């Protein structure tokens, strides 16, 4: 009898835990991409040469990322989208201390799958003083190894690229809240 009660409690507990599993964060603006056989993060580009890529500026013009780290360090923040409160907080925190990035001879840019219109609205809403770029087809996001095709977003990730293209810092979040603090990023720039 005790064994039957214990078994019932165990099954009930496991059922409860299974129903409490958080749902995946999915980009509400784009259907999921598919890439057979790919893991959400395809490859690790840390410690190597930055893969570059072309992204779309908010003015509609294409921008070659390699041109942005030609003369100074570049902090690249991949964010999930304008709709993400964790992204908004991270970008706002960076913006509040942008002068410290400038003193460290580093420029900051942020990239997502947002449309130019959505990125422009986010930039205005947060009064951001650094550039946001759009990569709606995830071509560049995939090159950097942070594409999550199942959700059509970039994993939250931050890279520091030296002039010439060497990556000296890489942090890819395991979930939407796993991001480096501004202090951590600035510490890596020292």
mmCIF file of C-alpha atoms in Angstrom:
data_model
loop_
_atom_site.group_PDB
_atom_site.id
_atom_site.type_symbol
_atom_site.label_atom_id
_atom_site.label_comp_id
_atom_site.label_asym_id
_atom_site.label_seq_id
_atom_site.Cartn_x
_atom_site.Cartn_y
_atom_site.Cartn_z
ATOM 1 C CA UNK A 1 0.000 0.000 0.000
ATOM 2 C CA UNK A 2 2.791 2.422 0.924
ATOM 3 C CA UNK A 3 4.543 1.595 -2.343
ATOM 4 C CA UNK A 4 1.372 2.377 -4.331
ATOM 5 C CA UNK A 5 0.961 5.747 -2.571
ATOM 6 C CA UNK A 6 4.632 6.573 -3.130
ATOM 7 C CA UNK A 7 4.349 5.630 -6.790
ATOM 8 C CA UNK A 8 1.251 7.827 -7.224
ATOM 9 C CA UNK A 9 2.997 10.785 -5.569
ATOM 10 C CA UNK A 10 6.046 10.307 -7.781
ATOM 11 C CA UNK A 11 3.934 10.252 -10.952
ATOM 12 C CA UNK A 12 2.000 13.340 -9.802
ATOM 13 C CA UNK A 13 5.224 15.217 -9.023
ATOM 14 C CA UNK A 14 6.766 14.358 -12.393
ATOM 15 C CA UNK A 15 3.570 15.396 -14.194
ATOM 16 C CA UNK A 16 3.599 18.722 -12.375
ATOM 17 C CA UNK A 17 7.257 19.334 -13.202
ATOM 18 C CA UNK A 18 6.700 18.505 -16.865
ATOM 19 C CA UNK A 19 3.818 20.951 -17.095
ATOM 20 C CA UNK A 20 5.925 23.705 -15.461
ATOM 21 C CA UNK A 21 8.630 23.624 -18.135
ATOM 22 C CA UNK A 22 9.071 27.134 -19.594
ATOM 23 C CA UNK A 23 8.225 27.610 -23.255
ATOM 24 C CA UNK A 24 10.914 28.542 -25.771
ATOM 25 C CA UNK A 25 11.131 32.192 -26.691
ATOM 26 C CA UNK A 26 10.139 32.524 -30.349
ATOM 27 C CA UNK A 27 10.377 35.598 -32.525
ATOM 28 C CA UNK A 28 6.771 36.751 -32.915
ATOM 29 C CA UNK A 29 7.613 38.625 -36.125
ATOM 30 C CA UNK A 30 9.081 35.765 -38.196
ATOM 31 C CA UNK A 31 8.194 32.113 -38.697
ATOM 32 C CA UNK A 32 10.884 29.659 -37.583
ATOM 33 C CA UNK A 33 13.693 29.010 -40.070
ATOM 34 C CA UNK A 34 14.744 25.470 -40.671
ATOM 35 C CA UNK A 35 18.240 24.223 -41.197
ATOM 36 C CA UNK A 36 18.348 20.428 -41.168
ATOM 37 C CA UNK A 37 21.000 18.923 -38.961
ATOM 38 C CA UNK A 38 22.109 22.217 -37.458
ATOM 39 C CA UNK A 39 22.265 22.829 -33.749
ATOM 40 C CA UNK A 40 20.893 26.195 -32.564
ATOM 41 C CA UNK A 41 24.490 27.416 -32.192
ATOM 42 C CA UNK A 42 26.406 26.042 -35.154
ATOM 43 C CA UNK A 43 30.015 26.776 -34.360
ATOM 44 C CA UNK A 44 32.323 28.569 -31.978
ATOM 45 C CA UNK A 45 34.152 31.510 -33.548
ATOM 46 C CA UNK A 46 35.928 32.651 -30.367
ATOM 47 C CA UNK A 47 39.651 33.184 -30.461
ATOM 48 C CA UNK A 48 39.725 33.325 -34.230
ATOM 49 C CA UNK A 49 39.190 35.785 -37.001
ATOM 50 C CA UNK A 50 35.765 37.384 -37.086
ATOM 51 C CA UNK A 51 33.649 35.943 -39.902
ATOM 52 C CA UNK A 52 32.310 39.318 -41.004
ATOM 53 C CA UNK A 53 29.105 39.466 -42.948
ATOM 54 C CA UNK A 54 26.770 41.989 -44.461
ATOM 55 C CA UNK A 55 23.909 43.503 -42.499
ATOM 56 C CA UNK A 56 21.284 46.084 -43.374
ATOM 57 C CA UNK A 57 21.515 49.562 -41.918
ATOM 58 C CA UNK A 58 18.388 51.340 -40.768
ATOM 59 C CA UNK A 59 18.698 53.541 -43.852
ATOM 60 C CA UNK A 60 18.365 50.436 -46.050
ATOM 61 C CA UNK A 61 22.014 50.366 -47.124
ATOM 62 C CA UNK A 62 24.123 47.238 -46.745
ATOM 63 C CA UNK A 63 27.052 47.436 -44.324
ATOM 64 C CA UNK A 64 30.094 45.154 -44.355
ATOM 65 C CA UNK A 65 30.857 44.395 -40.696
ATOM 66 C CA UNK A 66 34.592 44.136 -41.422
ATOM 67 C CA UNK A 67 34.612 47.846 -42.263
ATOM 68 C CA UNK A 68 33.446 48.591 -38.711
ATOM 69 C CA UNK A 69 36.500 47.067 -36.995
ATOM 70 C CA UNK A 70 39.007 48.446 -39.472
ATOM 71 C CA UNK A 71 40.394 51.170 -37.185
ATOM 72 C CA UNK A 72 39.008 50.536 -33.706
ATOM 73 C CA UNK A 73 37.643 47.801 -31.500
ATOM 74 C CA UNK A 74 34.064 46.796 -32.058
ATOM 75 C CA UNK A 75 31.601 45.415 -29.532
ATOM 76 C CA UNK A 76 28.932 43.442 -31.387
ATOM 77 C CA UNK A 77 25.759 42.641 -29.472
ATOM 78 C CA UNK A 78 23.416 40.114 -31.046
ATOM 79 C CA UNK A 79 19.964 40.626 -29.567
ATOM 80 C CA UNK A 80 16.745 38.670 -29.923
ATOM 81 C CA UNK A 81 14.497 41.504 -31.114
ATOM 82 C CA UNK A 82 12.743 44.767 -30.323
ATOM 83 C CA UNK A 83 9.995 42.865 -28.492
ATOM 84 C CA UNK A 84 12.408 41.336 -25.943
ATOM 85 C CA UNK A 85 12.467 43.137 -22.560
ATOM 86 C CA UNK A 86 15.862 41.613 -21.662
ATOM 87 C CA UNK A 87 17.320 42.955 -24.912
ATOM 88 C CA UNK A 88 15.860 46.382 -24.258
ATOM 89 C CA UNK A 89 17.442 46.445 -20.805
ATOM 90 C CA UNK A 90 20.844 45.317 -22.081
ATOM 91 C CA UNK A 91 20.886 47.837 -24.924
ATOM 92 C CA UNK A 92 19.687 50.608 -22.597
ATOM 93 C CA UNK A 93 22.390 49.778 -20.029
ATOM 94 C CA UNK A 94 25.085 49.881 -22.719
ATOM 95 C CA UNK A 95 23.721 53.167 -24.040
ATOM 96 C CA UNK A 96 23.798 54.726 -20.556
ATOM 97 C CA UNK A 97 27.538 54.043 -20.378
ATOM 98 C CA UNK A 98 28.431 54.576 -24.029
ATOM 99 C CA UNK A 99 30.994 57.224 -23.105
ATOM 100 C CA UNK A 100 33.047 54.569 -21.314
ATOM 101 C CA UNK A 101 33.100 52.456 -24.484
ATOM 102 C CA UNK A 102 34.290 55.484 -26.444
ATOM 103 C CA UNK A 103 37.066 56.136 -23.888
ATOM 104 C CA UNK A 104 38.126 52.494 -24.333
ATOM 105 C CA UNK A 105 38.409 53.123 -28.098
ATOM 106 C CA UNK A 106 35.502 50.816 -28.879
ATOM 107 C CA UNK A 107 32.434 51.267 -31.018
ATOM 108 C CA UNK A 108 29.200 49.398 -30.232
ATOM 109 C CA UNK A 109 26.703 47.947 -32.705
ATOM 110 C CA UNK A 110 23.742 45.615 -32.222
ATOM 111 C CA UNK A 111 22.279 43.102 -34.687
ATOM 112 C CA UNK A 112 18.971 41.217 -34.760
ATOM 113 C CA UNK A 113 16.470 39.748 -37.193
ATOM 114 C CA UNK A 114 14.255 42.818 -36.715
ATOM 115 C CA UNK A 115 13.102 44.709 -39.763
ATOM 116 C CA UNK A 116 14.652 48.127 -40.264
ATOM 117 C CA UNK A 117 11.353 49.663 -39.156
ATOM 118 C CA UNK A 118 11.258 47.684 -35.899
ATOM 119 C CA UNK A 119 14.929 48.396 -35.171
ATOM 120 C CA UNK A 120 14.366 52.098 -35.865
ATOM 121 C CA UNK A 121 11.410 52.155 -33.475
ATOM 122 C CA UNK A 122 13.520 50.427 -30.790
ATOM 123 C CA UNK A 123 16.398 52.849 -31.323
ATOM 124 C CA UNK A 124 14.052 55.812 -30.947
ATOM 125 C CA UNK A 125 12.199 54.293 -27.974
ATOM 126 C CA UNK A 126 15.444 53.725 -26.067
ATOM 127 C CA UNK A 127 17.133 56.845 -27.479
ATOM 128 C CA UNK A 128 20.125 54.705 -28.488
ATOM 129 C CA UNK A 129 23.257 56.513 -29.642
ATOM 130 C CA UNK A 130 24.802 53.488 -31.366
ATOM 131 C CA UNK A 131 23.870 51.706 -34.581
ATOM 132 C CA UNK A 132 21.392 48.857 -34.882
ATOM 133 C CA UNK A 133 21.529 46.552 -37.879
ATOM 134 C CA UNK A 134 19.070 44.111 -39.378
ATOM 135 C CA UNK A 135 19.771 40.566 -40.558
ATOM 136 C CA UNK A 136 16.275 39.205 -41.262
ATOM 137 C CA UNK A 137 17.452 36.136 -43.180
ATOM 138 C CA UNK A 138 20.005 35.320 -40.430
ATOM 139 C CA UNK A 139 22.896 34.966 -42.898
ATOM 140 C CA UNK A 140 25.368 36.960 -40.805
ATOM 141 C CA UNK A 141 23.925 35.731 -37.512
ATOM 142 C CA UNK A 142 24.581 32.176 -38.722
ATOM 143 C CA UNK A 143 28.179 33.025 -39.720
ATOM 144 C CA UNK A 144 28.804 34.153 -36.141
ATOM 145 C CA UNK A 145 27.447 30.873 -34.790
ATOM 146 C CA UNK A 146 24.552 32.367 -32.820
ATOM 147 C CA UNK A 147 21.532 31.572 -35.023
ATOM 148 C CA UNK A 148 18.647 29.751 -33.420
ATOM 149 C CA UNK A 149 16.728 28.576 -36.473
ATOM 150 C CA UNK A 150 13.926 27.039 -34.442
ATOM 151 C CA UNK A 151 12.965 30.443 -33.066
ATOM 152 C CA UNK A 152 14.134 32.734 -35.924
ATOM 153 C CA UNK A 153 16.269 34.811 -33.586
ATOM 154 C CA UNK A 154 19.869 35.282 -32.619
ATOM 155 C CA UNK A 155 20.922 33.901 -29.286
ATOM 156 C CA UNK A 156 21.867 36.779 -26.987
ATOM 157 C CA UNK A 157 25.590 37.117 -27.634
ATOM 158 C CA UNK A 158 28.373 39.658 -27.268
ATOM 159 C CA UNK A 159 31.713 39.739 -29.089
ATOM 160 C CA UNK A 160 34.681 42.094 -28.940
ATOM 161 C CA UNK A 161 36.644 42.328 -32.169
ATOM 162 C CA UNK A 162 40.067 43.954 -32.361
ATOM 163 C CA UNK A 163 41.125 46.132 -35.315
ATOM 164 C CA UNK A 164 42.039 43.688 -38.051
ATOM 165 C CA UNK A 165 39.340 41.207 -37.056
ATOM 166 C CA UNK A 166 40.587 39.034 -34.178
ATOM 167 C CA UNK A 167 37.884 38.056 -31.703
ATOM 168 C CA UNK A 168 39.147 38.600 -28.150
ATOM 169 C CA UNK A 169 35.893 38.075 -26.261
ATOM 170 C CA UNK A 170 32.844 35.905 -26.871
ATOM 171 C CA UNK A 171 29.825 35.247 -24.696
ATOM 172 C CA UNK A 172 26.749 33.434 -25.980
ATOM 173 C CA UNK A 173 23.812 33.204 -23.612
ATOM 174 C CA UNK A 174 22.128 29.923 -22.761
ATOM 175 C CA UNK A 175 18.768 31.669 -22.418
ATOM 176 C CA UNK A 176 17.184 35.097 -22.833
ATOM 177 C CA UNK A 177 18.506 36.426 -19.508
ATOM 178 C CA UNK A 178 22.081 35.100 -19.826
ATOM 179 C CA UNK A 179 24.001 38.195 -20.921
ATOM 180 C CA UNK A 180 27.223 39.882 -19.823
ATOM 181 C CA UNK A 181 26.897 42.982 -17.673
ATOM 182 C CA UNK A 182 28.205 46.292 -18.944
ATOM 183 C CA UNK A 183 30.927 46.067 -16.285
ATOM 184 C CA UNK A 184 32.018 42.683 -17.654
ATOM 185 C CA UNK A 185 32.207 43.997 -21.228
ATOM 186 C CA UNK A 186 34.078 47.137 -20.181
ATOM 187 C CA UNK A 187 36.446 45.012 -18.072
ATOM 188 C CA UNK A 188 37.303 42.986 -21.181
ATOM 189 C CA UNK A 189 38.100 46.231 -23.009
ATOM 190 C CA UNK A 190 40.668 47.298 -20.365
#
